[in-house]
Coordinates of C-alpha atoms in Angstrom, one line a residue:
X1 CA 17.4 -18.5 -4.9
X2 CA 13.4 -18.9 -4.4
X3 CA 13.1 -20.6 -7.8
X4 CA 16.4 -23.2 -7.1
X5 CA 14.7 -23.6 -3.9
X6 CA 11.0 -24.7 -5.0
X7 CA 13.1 -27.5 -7.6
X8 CA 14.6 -28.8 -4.9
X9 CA 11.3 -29.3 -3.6
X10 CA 10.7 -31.3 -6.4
X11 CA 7.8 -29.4 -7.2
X12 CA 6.3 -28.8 -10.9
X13 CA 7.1 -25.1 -11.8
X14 CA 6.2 -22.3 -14.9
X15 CA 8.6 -19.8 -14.3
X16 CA 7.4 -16.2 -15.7
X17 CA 9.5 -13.3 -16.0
X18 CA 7.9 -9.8 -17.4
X19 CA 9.8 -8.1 -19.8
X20 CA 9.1 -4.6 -19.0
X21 CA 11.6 -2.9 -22.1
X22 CA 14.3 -3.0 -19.3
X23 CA 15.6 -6.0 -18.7
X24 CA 19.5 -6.0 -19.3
X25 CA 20.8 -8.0 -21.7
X26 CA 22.7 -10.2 -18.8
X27 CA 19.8 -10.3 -16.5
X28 CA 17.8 -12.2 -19.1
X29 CA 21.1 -14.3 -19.7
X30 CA 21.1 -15.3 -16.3
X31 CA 17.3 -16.2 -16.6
X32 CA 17.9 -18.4 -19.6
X33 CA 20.9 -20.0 -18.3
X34 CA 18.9 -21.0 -14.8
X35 CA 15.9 -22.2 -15.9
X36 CA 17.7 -24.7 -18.3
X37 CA 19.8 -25.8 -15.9
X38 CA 17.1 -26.6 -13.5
X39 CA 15.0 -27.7 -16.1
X40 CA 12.1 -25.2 -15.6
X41 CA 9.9 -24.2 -18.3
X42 CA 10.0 -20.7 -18.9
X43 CA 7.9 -17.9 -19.9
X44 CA 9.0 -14.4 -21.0
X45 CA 5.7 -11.7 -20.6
X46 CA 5.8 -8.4 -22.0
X47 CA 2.8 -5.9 -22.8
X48 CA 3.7 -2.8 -25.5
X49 CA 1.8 -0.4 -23.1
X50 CA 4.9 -0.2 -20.2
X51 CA 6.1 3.2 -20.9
X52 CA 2.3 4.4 -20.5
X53 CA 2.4 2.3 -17.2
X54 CA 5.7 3.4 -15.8
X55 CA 4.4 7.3 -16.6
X56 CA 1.9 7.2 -14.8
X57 CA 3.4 5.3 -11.7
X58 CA 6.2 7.9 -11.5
X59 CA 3.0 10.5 -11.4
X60 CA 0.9 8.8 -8.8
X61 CA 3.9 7.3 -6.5
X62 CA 7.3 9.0 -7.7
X63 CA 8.6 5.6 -8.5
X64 CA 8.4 2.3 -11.5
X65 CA 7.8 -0.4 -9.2
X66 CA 4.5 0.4 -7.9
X67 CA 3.2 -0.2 -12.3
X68 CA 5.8 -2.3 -13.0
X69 CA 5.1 -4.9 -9.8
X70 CA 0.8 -4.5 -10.8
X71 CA 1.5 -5.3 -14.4
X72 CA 3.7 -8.7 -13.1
X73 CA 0.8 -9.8 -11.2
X74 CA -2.4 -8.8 -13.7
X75 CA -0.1 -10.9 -16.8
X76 CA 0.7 -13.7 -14.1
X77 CA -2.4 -14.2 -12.5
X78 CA -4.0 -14.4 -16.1
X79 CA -1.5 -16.4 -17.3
X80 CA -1.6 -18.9 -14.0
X81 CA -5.7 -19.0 -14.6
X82 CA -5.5 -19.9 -17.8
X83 CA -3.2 -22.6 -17.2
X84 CA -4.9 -24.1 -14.0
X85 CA -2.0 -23.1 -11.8
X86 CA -3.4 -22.9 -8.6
X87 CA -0.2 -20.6 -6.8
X88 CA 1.7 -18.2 -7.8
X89 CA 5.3 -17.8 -5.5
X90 CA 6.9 -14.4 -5.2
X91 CA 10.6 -13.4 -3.7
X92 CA 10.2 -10.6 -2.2
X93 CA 12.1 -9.6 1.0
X94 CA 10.6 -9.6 4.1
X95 CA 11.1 -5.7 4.5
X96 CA 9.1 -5.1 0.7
X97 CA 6.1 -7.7 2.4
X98 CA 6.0 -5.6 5.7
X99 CA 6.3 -2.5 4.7
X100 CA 3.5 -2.8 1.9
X101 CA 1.3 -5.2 3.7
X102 CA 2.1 -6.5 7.0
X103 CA 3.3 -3.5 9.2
X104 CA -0.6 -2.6 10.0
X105 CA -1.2 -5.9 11.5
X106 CA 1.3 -5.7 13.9
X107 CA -0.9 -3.2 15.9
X108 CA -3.6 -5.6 16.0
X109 CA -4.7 -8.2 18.5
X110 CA -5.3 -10.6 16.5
X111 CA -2.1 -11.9 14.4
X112 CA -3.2 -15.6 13.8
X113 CA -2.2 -16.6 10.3
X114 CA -5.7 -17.0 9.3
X115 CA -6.0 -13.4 9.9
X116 CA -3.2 -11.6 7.9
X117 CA -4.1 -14.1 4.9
X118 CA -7.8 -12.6 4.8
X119 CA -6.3 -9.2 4.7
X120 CA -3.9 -9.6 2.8
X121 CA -6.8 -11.1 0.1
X122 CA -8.8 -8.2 0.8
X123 CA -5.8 -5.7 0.1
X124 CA -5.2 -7.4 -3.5
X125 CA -8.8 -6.8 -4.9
X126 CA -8.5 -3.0 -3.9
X127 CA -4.6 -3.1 -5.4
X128 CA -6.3 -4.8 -8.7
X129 CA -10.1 -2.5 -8.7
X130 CA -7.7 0.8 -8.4
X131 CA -7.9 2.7 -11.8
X132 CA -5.1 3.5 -13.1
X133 CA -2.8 3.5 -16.4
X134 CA -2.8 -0.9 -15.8
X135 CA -6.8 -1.4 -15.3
X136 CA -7.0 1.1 -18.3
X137 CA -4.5 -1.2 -21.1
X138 CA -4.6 -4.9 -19.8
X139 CA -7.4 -7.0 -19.2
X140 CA -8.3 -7.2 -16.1
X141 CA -12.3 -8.4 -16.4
X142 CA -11.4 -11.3 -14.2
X143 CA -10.2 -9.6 -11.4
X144 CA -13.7 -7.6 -10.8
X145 CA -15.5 -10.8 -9.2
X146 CA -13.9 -12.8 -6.3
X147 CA -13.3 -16.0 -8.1
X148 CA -9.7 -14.9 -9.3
X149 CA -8.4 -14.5 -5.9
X150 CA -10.1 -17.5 -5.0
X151 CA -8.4 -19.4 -7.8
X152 CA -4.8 -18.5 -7.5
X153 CA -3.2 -18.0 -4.3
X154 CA -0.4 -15.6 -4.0
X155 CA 2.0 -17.1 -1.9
X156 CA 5.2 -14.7 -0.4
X157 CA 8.7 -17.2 -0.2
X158 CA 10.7 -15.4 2.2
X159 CA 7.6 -15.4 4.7
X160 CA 7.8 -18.5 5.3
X161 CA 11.7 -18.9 4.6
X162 CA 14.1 -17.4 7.1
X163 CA 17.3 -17.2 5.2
X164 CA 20.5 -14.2 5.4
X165 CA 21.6 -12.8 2.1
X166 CA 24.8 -14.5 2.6
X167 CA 23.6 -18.1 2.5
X168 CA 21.7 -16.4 -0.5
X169 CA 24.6 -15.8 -2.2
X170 CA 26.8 -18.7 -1.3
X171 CA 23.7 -21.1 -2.8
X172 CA 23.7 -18.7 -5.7
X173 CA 27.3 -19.9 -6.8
X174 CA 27.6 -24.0 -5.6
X175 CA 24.1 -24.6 -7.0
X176 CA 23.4 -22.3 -10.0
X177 CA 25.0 -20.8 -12.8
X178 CA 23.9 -16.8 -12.1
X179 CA 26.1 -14.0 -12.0
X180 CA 26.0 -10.8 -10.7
X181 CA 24.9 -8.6 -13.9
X182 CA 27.3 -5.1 -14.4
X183 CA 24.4 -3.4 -16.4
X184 CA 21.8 -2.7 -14.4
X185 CA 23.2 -0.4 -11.7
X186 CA 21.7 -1.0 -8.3
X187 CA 19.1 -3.2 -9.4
X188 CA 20.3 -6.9 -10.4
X189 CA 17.9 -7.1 -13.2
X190 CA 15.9 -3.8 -14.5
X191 CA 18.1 -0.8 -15.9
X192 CA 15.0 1.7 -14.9
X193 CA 14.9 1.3 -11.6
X194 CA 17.4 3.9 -11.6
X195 CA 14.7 6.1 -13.3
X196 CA 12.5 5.4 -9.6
X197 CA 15.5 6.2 -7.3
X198 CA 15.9 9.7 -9.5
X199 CA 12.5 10.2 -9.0
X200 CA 11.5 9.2 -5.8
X201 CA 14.6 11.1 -3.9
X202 CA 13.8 14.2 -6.3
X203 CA 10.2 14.3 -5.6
X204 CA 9.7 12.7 -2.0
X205 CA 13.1 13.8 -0.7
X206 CA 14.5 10.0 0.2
X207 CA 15.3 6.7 -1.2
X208 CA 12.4 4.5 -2.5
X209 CA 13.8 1.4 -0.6
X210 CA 14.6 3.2 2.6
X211 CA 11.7 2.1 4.7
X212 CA 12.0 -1.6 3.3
X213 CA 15.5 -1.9 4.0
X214 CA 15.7 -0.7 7.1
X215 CA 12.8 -3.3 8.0
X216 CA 14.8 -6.1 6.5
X217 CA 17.8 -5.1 9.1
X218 CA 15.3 -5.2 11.8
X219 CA 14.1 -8.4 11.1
X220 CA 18.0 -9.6 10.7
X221 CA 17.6 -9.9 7.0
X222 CA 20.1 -7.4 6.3
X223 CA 23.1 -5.8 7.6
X224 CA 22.7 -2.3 8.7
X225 CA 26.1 -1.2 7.0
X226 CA 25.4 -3.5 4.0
X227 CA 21.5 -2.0 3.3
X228 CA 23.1 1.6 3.7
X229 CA 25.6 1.0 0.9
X230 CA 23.2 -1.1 -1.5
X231 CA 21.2 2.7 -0.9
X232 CA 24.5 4.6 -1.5
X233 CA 23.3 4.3 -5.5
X234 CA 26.1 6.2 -8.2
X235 CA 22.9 7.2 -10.7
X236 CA 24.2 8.1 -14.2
X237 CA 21.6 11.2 -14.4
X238 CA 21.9 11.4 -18.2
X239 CA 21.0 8.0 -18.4
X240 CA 18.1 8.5 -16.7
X241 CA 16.9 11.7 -18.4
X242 CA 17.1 9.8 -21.7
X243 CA 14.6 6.6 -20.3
X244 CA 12.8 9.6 -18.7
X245 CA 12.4 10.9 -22.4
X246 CA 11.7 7.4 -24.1
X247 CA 8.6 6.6 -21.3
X248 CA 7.2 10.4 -22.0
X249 CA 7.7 12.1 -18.4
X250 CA 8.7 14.9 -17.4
X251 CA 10.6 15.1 -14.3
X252 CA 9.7 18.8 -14.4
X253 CA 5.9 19.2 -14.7
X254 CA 4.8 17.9 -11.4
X255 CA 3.9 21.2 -8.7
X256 CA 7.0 21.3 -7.1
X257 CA 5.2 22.4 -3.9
X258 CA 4.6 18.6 -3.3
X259 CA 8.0 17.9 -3.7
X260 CA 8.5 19.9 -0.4
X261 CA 9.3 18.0 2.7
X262 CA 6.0 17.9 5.3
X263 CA 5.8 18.6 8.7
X264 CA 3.6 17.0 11.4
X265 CA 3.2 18.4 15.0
X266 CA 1.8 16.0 17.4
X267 CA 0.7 18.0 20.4
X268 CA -1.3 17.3 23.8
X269 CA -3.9 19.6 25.3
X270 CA -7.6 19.8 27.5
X271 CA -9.2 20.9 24.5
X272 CA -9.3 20.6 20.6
X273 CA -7.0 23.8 19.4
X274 CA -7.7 24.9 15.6
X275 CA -4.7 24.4 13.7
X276 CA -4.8 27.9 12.0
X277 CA -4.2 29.2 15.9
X278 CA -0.9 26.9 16.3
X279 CA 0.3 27.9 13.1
X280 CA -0.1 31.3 14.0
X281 CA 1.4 30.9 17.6
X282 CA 4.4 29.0 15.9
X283 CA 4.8 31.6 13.2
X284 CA 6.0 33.9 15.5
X285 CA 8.8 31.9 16.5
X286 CA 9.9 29.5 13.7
X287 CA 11.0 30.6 10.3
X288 CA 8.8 29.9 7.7
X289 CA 10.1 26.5 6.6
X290 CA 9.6 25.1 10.2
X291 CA 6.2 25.6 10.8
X292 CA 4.3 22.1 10.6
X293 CA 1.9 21.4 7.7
X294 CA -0.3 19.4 9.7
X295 CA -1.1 19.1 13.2
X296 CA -2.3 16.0 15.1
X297 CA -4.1 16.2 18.6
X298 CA -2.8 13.1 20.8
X299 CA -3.7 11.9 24.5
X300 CA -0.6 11.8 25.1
X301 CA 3.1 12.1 23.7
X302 CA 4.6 8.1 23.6
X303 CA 7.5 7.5 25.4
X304 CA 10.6 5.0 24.8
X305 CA 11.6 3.2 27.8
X306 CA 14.6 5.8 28.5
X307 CA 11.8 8.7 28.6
X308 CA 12.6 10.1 25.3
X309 CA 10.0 10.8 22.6
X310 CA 9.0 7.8 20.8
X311 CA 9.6 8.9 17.1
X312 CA 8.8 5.7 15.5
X313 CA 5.7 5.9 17.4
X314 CA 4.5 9.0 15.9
X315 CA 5.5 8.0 12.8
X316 CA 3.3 5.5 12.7
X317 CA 0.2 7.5 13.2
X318 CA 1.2 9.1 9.7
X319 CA -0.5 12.5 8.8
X320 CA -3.8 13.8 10.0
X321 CA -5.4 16.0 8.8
X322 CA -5.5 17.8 4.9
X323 CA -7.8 19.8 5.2
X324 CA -6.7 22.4 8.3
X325 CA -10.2 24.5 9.2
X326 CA -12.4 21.3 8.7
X327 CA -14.9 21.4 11.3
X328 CA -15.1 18.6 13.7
X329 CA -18.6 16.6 14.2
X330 CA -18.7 13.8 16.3
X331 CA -20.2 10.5 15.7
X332 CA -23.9 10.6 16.5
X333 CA -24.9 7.3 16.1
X334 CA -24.1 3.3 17.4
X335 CA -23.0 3.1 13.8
X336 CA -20.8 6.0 13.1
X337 CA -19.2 5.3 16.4
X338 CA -18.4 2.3 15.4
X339 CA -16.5 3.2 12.5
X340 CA -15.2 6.2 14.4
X341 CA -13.0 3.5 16.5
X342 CA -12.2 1.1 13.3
X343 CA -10.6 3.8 11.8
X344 CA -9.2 5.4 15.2
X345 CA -7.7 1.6 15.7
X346 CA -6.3 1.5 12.0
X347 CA -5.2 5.0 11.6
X348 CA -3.8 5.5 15.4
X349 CA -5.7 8.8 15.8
X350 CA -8.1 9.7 18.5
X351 CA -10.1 12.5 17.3
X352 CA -12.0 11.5 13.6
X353 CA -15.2 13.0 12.7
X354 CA -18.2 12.3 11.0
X355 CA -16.6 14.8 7.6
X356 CA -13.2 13.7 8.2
X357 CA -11.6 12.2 4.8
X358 CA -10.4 8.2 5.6
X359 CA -7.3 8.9 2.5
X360 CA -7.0 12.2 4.1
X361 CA -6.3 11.3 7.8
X362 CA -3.3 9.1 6.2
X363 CA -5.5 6.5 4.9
X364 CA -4.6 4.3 2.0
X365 CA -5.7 1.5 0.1
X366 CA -4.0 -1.6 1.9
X367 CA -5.8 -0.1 5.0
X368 CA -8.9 0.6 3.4
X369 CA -9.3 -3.1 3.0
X370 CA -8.3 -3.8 6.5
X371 CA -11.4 -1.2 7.1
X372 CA -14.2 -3.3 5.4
X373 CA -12.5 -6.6 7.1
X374 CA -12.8 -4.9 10.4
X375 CA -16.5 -3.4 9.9
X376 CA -17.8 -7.2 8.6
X377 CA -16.5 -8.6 12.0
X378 CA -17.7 -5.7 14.2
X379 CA -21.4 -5.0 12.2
X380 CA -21.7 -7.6 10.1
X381 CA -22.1 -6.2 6.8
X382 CA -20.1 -7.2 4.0
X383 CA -18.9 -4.1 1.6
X384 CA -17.7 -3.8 -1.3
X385 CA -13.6 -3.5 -0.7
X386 CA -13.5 -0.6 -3.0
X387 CA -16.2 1.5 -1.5
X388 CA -14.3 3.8 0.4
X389 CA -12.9 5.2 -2.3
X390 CA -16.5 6.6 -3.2
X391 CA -17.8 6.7 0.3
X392 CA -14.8 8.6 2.0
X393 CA -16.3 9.9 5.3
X394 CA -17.9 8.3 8.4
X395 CA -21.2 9.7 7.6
X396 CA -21.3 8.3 3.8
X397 CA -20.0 4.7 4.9
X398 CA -22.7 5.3 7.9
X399 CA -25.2 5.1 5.4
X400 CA -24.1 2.6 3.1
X401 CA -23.8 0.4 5.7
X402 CA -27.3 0.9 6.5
X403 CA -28.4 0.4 3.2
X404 CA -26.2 -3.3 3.3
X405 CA -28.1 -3.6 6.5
X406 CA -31.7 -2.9 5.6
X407 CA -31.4 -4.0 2.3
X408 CA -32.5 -0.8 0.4
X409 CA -31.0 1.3 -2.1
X410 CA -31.4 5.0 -0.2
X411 CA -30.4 8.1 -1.2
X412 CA -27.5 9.9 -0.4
X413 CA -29.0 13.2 -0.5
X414 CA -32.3 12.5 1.0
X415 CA -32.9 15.4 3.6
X416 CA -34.5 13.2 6.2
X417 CA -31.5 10.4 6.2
X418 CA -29.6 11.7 9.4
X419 CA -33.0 11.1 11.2
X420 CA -33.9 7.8 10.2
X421 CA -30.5 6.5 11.3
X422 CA -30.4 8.0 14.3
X423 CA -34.5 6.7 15.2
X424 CA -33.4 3.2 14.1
X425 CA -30.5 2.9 16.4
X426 CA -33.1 2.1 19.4
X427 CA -35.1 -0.6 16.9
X428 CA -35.5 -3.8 16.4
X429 CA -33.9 -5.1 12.7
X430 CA -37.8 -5.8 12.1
X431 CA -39.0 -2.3 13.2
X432 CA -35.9 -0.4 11.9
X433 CA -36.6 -1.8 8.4
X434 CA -40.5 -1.2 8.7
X435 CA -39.8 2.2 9.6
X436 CA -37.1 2.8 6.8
X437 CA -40.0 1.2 4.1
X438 CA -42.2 4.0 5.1
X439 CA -40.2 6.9 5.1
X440 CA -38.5 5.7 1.7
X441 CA -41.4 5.8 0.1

């Protein structure tokens, strides 16, 4: 629909399509059969490493379309600077572009256009700097400097088009010849994403496309009744077991103790309570199994308008904290204060330490770019958007933004480093970096 869409725009278009091994036979009839009847030229991309790449997303995110969606864009993107194509149009649903990068911004402020773009920017060179099994095989040199984002814009169709999946359809058959494929199970094009759905329900206990489908039926994109029986999927397991076999995973060698549903307590009190002393107050009373994993310390419990608990509220703080007898340290200084409430405004928790782990309080990577937006417009020092993957804690982003500030390379595990930040706080930029000179050296 998004490509029939753009030609009647009258707009000059390469489409590409990525071959991941998958494709069914009438998916790519349909594809041929389009693009000549639009008269679009045409591209079929393929890389011999996607059964590497689809291993290893299973591993990292129990499904194929977090490697298979990174390989579309690295081959595109290439492909589209190469060629001097300045934009690159996707069709993904609204509830795939909230739910993966939008949903955070709707707790902000500050939801100009202008805004979302930037961090939406700044989310794709994290997404493209990650390593994993695609930064390992394809080439990806050009996506380590800025200019590639710069170059080619990603731009998302359906935010900007507000169309029901019935007019889809009905424009589908008047204007061009594609039909419905009977191959690919759920999916309309790719026979493994059945491999995904297996995978993610197995290992994370619910459907992969849950949470973007039930966002598309709150925006009005989809009907409830018609999202819950696109989810009711009939999986041929043996199928799946033998793609399993061909892509070299093993639905069996994961520790099955992260398979396990996890629990989160929010709770309310005068005082911080160690979490080893709730679990042992609710041990007494709950069976094993219902005794929460984590436990999250809240001002106060939200409420829906009818008084109830707001559910989708807590949801949204996500999980706290991993690592249950950490000890809590507050900030000490302007700086890790200030970070203290980025992250407290990002991750929608009120208690973070100095120690506390940013991936570990429920962090991720699309938020970790929002993080080094945020601290540019609050401190004014630009970061790399990939350093809180090595600088985790308040305390080690506290220094490296001091080192941005001053201009020096310190060292982490100078003894004396707690002091001189907290004795520059009070200085001039002049006098801080004087000061910093001389105890560096």
């Amino acid at each position: 629909y998004a490509l029939a869409r753009l030609v009647d725009m009258d707009l000059r278009i390469l489409a590409y399509t990525l071959d991941n091994g998958y494709i069914s036979e009438q998916a790519k009839d349909n594809i041929s059969r389009v693009v000549e009847v639009l008269g679009v030229d045409h591209v079929f991309g393929t890389t011999p490493h996607m059964n590497a790449i689809f291993a290893d997303s299973l591993r990292r995110h129990s499904n194929v379309c977090n490697g298979c969606f990174k390989t579309l864009y690295t081959l595109s993107m290439n492909l589209a600077r190469s060629e001097g194509i300045p934009c690159i149009v996707t069709g993904l649903s609204r509830g795939q572009q909230f739910e993966t990068r939008l949903s955070n911004f709707y707790r902000s402020d500050d939801f100009s256009a202008a805004t979302v773009d930037r961090f939406i920017k700044e989310a794709r060179k994290v997404y493209h700097r990650l390593d994993d099994e695609v930064s390992r095989r394809l080439d990806v040199e050009a996506f380590k400097g800025d200019q590639m984002f710069e170059t080619v814009r990603i731009l998302d169709f359906y935010r900007y088009c507000d169309v029901d999946m019935d007019e889809v359809y009905a424009y589908l058959d008047t204007k061009v010849p594609w039909v419905r494929p009977s191959d690919t199970g759920r999916s309309t094009n790719c026979r493994i994403n059945d491999v995904g759905i297996y995978i993610h329900k197995k290992e994370r206990r619910y459907h992969n496309y849950a949470m973007p489908y039930a966002w598309d039926v709150r925006m009005g994109h989809k009907e409830r009744d018609a999202a819950l029986e696109e989810l009711d999927d009939r999986i041929d397991s043996h199928e799946v077991r033998r793609m399993l076999a061909e892509i070299g995973y093993d639905e069996n060698g994961k520790d099955q103790k992260r398979s396990e549903p996890v629990l989160t307590a929010y709770y309310v009190a005068d005082a911080a309570v160690e979490d080893k002393v709730l679990r042992a107050h609710l041990a007494d009373r709950l069976s094993e199994a219902m005794v929460p994993t984590f436990f999250v310390p809240i001002d106060e419990l939200p409420l829906t308008r009818n008084g109830k608990v707001d559910r989708s509220a807590l949801a949204a703080l996500r999980l706290a904290r991993e690592s249950v007898d950490l000890e809590y340290v507050a900030p000490r200084t302007k700086v890790e204060q200030r970070l203290v409430s980025i992250w407290s405004q990002l991750l929608g928790l009120d208690r973070i330490g100095i120690h506390d782990n940013f991936f570990r309080l429920g962090g991720h990577s699309l938020l970790a770019a929002q993080a080094i937006g945020r601290i540019a417009e609050d401190l004014h020092v630009e970061l790399p958007v990939g350093i809180l993957f090595d600088k985790a804690t308040i305390e080690e982003l506290a220094v490296a933004v001091a080192e941005r500030q001053f201009g020096l390379g310190l060292d982490d595990d100078d003894a004396g480093l707690e002091d001189i930040l907290s004795e520059v706080e009070s200085m001039t930029d002049e006098e801080a970096k004087d000061q910093l000179l001389r105890r560096n050296h």
